[in-house]
Coordinates of C-alpha atoms in Angstrom, one line a residue:
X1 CA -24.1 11.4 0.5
X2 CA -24.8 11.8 4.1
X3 CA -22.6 13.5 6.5
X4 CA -21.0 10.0 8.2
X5 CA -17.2 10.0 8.1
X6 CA -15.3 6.6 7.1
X7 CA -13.5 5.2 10.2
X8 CA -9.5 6.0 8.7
X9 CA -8.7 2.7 10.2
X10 CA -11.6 0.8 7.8
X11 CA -10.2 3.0 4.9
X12 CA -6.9 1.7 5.4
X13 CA -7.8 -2.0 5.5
X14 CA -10.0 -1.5 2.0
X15 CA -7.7 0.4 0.8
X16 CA -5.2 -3.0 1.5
X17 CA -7.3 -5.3 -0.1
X18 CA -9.1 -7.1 2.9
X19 CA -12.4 -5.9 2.0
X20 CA -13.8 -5.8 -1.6
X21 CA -16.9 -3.8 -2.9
X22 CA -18.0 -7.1 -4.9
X23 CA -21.2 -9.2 -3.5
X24 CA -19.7 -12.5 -2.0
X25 CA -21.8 -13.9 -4.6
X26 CA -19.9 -12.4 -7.3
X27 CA -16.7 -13.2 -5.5
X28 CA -17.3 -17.0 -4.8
X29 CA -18.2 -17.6 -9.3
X30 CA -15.6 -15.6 -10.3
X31 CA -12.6 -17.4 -7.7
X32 CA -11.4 -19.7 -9.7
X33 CA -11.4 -18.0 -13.0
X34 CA -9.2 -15.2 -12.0
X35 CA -6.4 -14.6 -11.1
X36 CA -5.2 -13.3 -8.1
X37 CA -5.8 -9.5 -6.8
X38 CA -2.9 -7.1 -7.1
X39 CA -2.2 -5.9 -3.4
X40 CA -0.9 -2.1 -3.1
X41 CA -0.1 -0.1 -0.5
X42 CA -0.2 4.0 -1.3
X43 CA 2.3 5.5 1.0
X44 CA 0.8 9.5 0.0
X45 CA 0.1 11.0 3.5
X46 CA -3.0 12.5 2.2
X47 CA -4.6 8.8 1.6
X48 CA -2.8 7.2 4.6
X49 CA -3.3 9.8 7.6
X50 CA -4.9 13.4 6.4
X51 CA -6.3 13.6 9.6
X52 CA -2.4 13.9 11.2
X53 CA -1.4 16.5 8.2
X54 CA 0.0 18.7 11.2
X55 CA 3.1 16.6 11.7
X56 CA 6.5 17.5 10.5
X57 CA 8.2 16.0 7.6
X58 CA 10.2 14.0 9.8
X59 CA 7.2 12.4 11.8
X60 CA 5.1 12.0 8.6
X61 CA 8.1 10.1 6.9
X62 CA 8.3 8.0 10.0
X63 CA 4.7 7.5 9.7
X64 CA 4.6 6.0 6.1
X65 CA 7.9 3.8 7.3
X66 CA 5.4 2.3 9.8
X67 CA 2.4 1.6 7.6
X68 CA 5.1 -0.2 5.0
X69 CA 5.8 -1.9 7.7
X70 CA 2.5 -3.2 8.6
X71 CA 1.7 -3.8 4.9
X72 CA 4.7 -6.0 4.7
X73 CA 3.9 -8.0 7.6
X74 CA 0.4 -8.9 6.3
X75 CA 1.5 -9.2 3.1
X76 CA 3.5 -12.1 4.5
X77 CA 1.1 -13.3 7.0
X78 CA -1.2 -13.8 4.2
X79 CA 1.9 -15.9 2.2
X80 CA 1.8 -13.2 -1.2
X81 CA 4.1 -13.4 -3.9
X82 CA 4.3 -10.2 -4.4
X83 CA 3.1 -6.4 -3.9
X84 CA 3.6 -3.2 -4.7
X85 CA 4.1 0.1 -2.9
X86 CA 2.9 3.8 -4.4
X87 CA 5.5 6.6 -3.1
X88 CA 4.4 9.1 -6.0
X89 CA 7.1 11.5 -7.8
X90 CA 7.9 14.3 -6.0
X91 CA 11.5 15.2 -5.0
X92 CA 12.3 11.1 -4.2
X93 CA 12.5 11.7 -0.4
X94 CA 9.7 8.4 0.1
X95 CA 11.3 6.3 -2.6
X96 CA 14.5 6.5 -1.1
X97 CA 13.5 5.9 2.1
X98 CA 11.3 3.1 0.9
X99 CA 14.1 1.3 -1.0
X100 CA 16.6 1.9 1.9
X101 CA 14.1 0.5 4.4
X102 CA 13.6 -2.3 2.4
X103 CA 17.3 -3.0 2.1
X104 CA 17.8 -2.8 5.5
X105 CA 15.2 -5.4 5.8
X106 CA 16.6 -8.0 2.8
X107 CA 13.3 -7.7 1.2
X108 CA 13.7 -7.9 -2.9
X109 CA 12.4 -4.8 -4.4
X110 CA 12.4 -3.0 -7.8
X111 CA 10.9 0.2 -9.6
X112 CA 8.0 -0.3 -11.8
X113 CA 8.2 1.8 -14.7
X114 CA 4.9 0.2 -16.0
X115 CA 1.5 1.4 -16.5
X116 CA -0.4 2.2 -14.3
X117 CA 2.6 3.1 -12.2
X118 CA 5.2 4.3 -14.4
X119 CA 8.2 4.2 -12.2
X120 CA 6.2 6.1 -8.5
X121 CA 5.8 2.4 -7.6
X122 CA 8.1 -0.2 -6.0
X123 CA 7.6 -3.6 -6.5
X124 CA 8.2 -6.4 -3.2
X125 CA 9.3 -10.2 -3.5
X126 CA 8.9 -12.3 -1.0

């Protein structure tokens, strides 16, 4: 692998769903067959913004509010169903803040205890 960095911005967007690693080709036979793509969001700093890892708690938490909220807005710009949002295990200080952010915003939410997620993921409604 050569020594190029990934643009974090780029990352981001793949990491959303608006790019895929499939050929167009691929893409275009398989569109009507499937179904559609399961959008996620993972709110762990490390994937979001390791490149900011010297902010405090506070400002990193305020961070991850900010990307949810960008991932909600294109979620409904692009008119989805649904989506779902990885805040991990840890002590529950994202997954509170998560819920109570989306509360505060009347979007319908629940945990998803499934796999692959087995209850570090929130699932939106909108």
């Amino acid at each position: 692998m050569d020594n190029e960095s990934i643009d974090p911005e780029l990352l981001k967007r793949m990491m959303m769903g608006e790019f895929s690693s499939q050929p167009l080709s691929d893409k275009k036979s398989k569109k009507s067959s499937s179904k559609p793509k399961k959008v996620e969001l993972d709110l762990h700093f490390e994937k979001i913004a390791p490149h900011l890892a010297h902010l405090s708690s506070r400002d990193k938490l305020q961070y991850q509010l900010d990307e949810l909220n960008h991932f909600i807005k294109s979620c409904k710009k692009e008119s989805r169903k649904t989506a779902y949002v990885i805040v991990g295990k840890g002590e529950g200080v994202l997954k509170k803040s998560v819920e109570a952010h989306l509360r505060e915003r009347s979007i319908k939410h629940s945990a998803v205890y499934d796999p692959p997620y087995f209850g570090n993921a929130v699932k939106l409604s909108f």
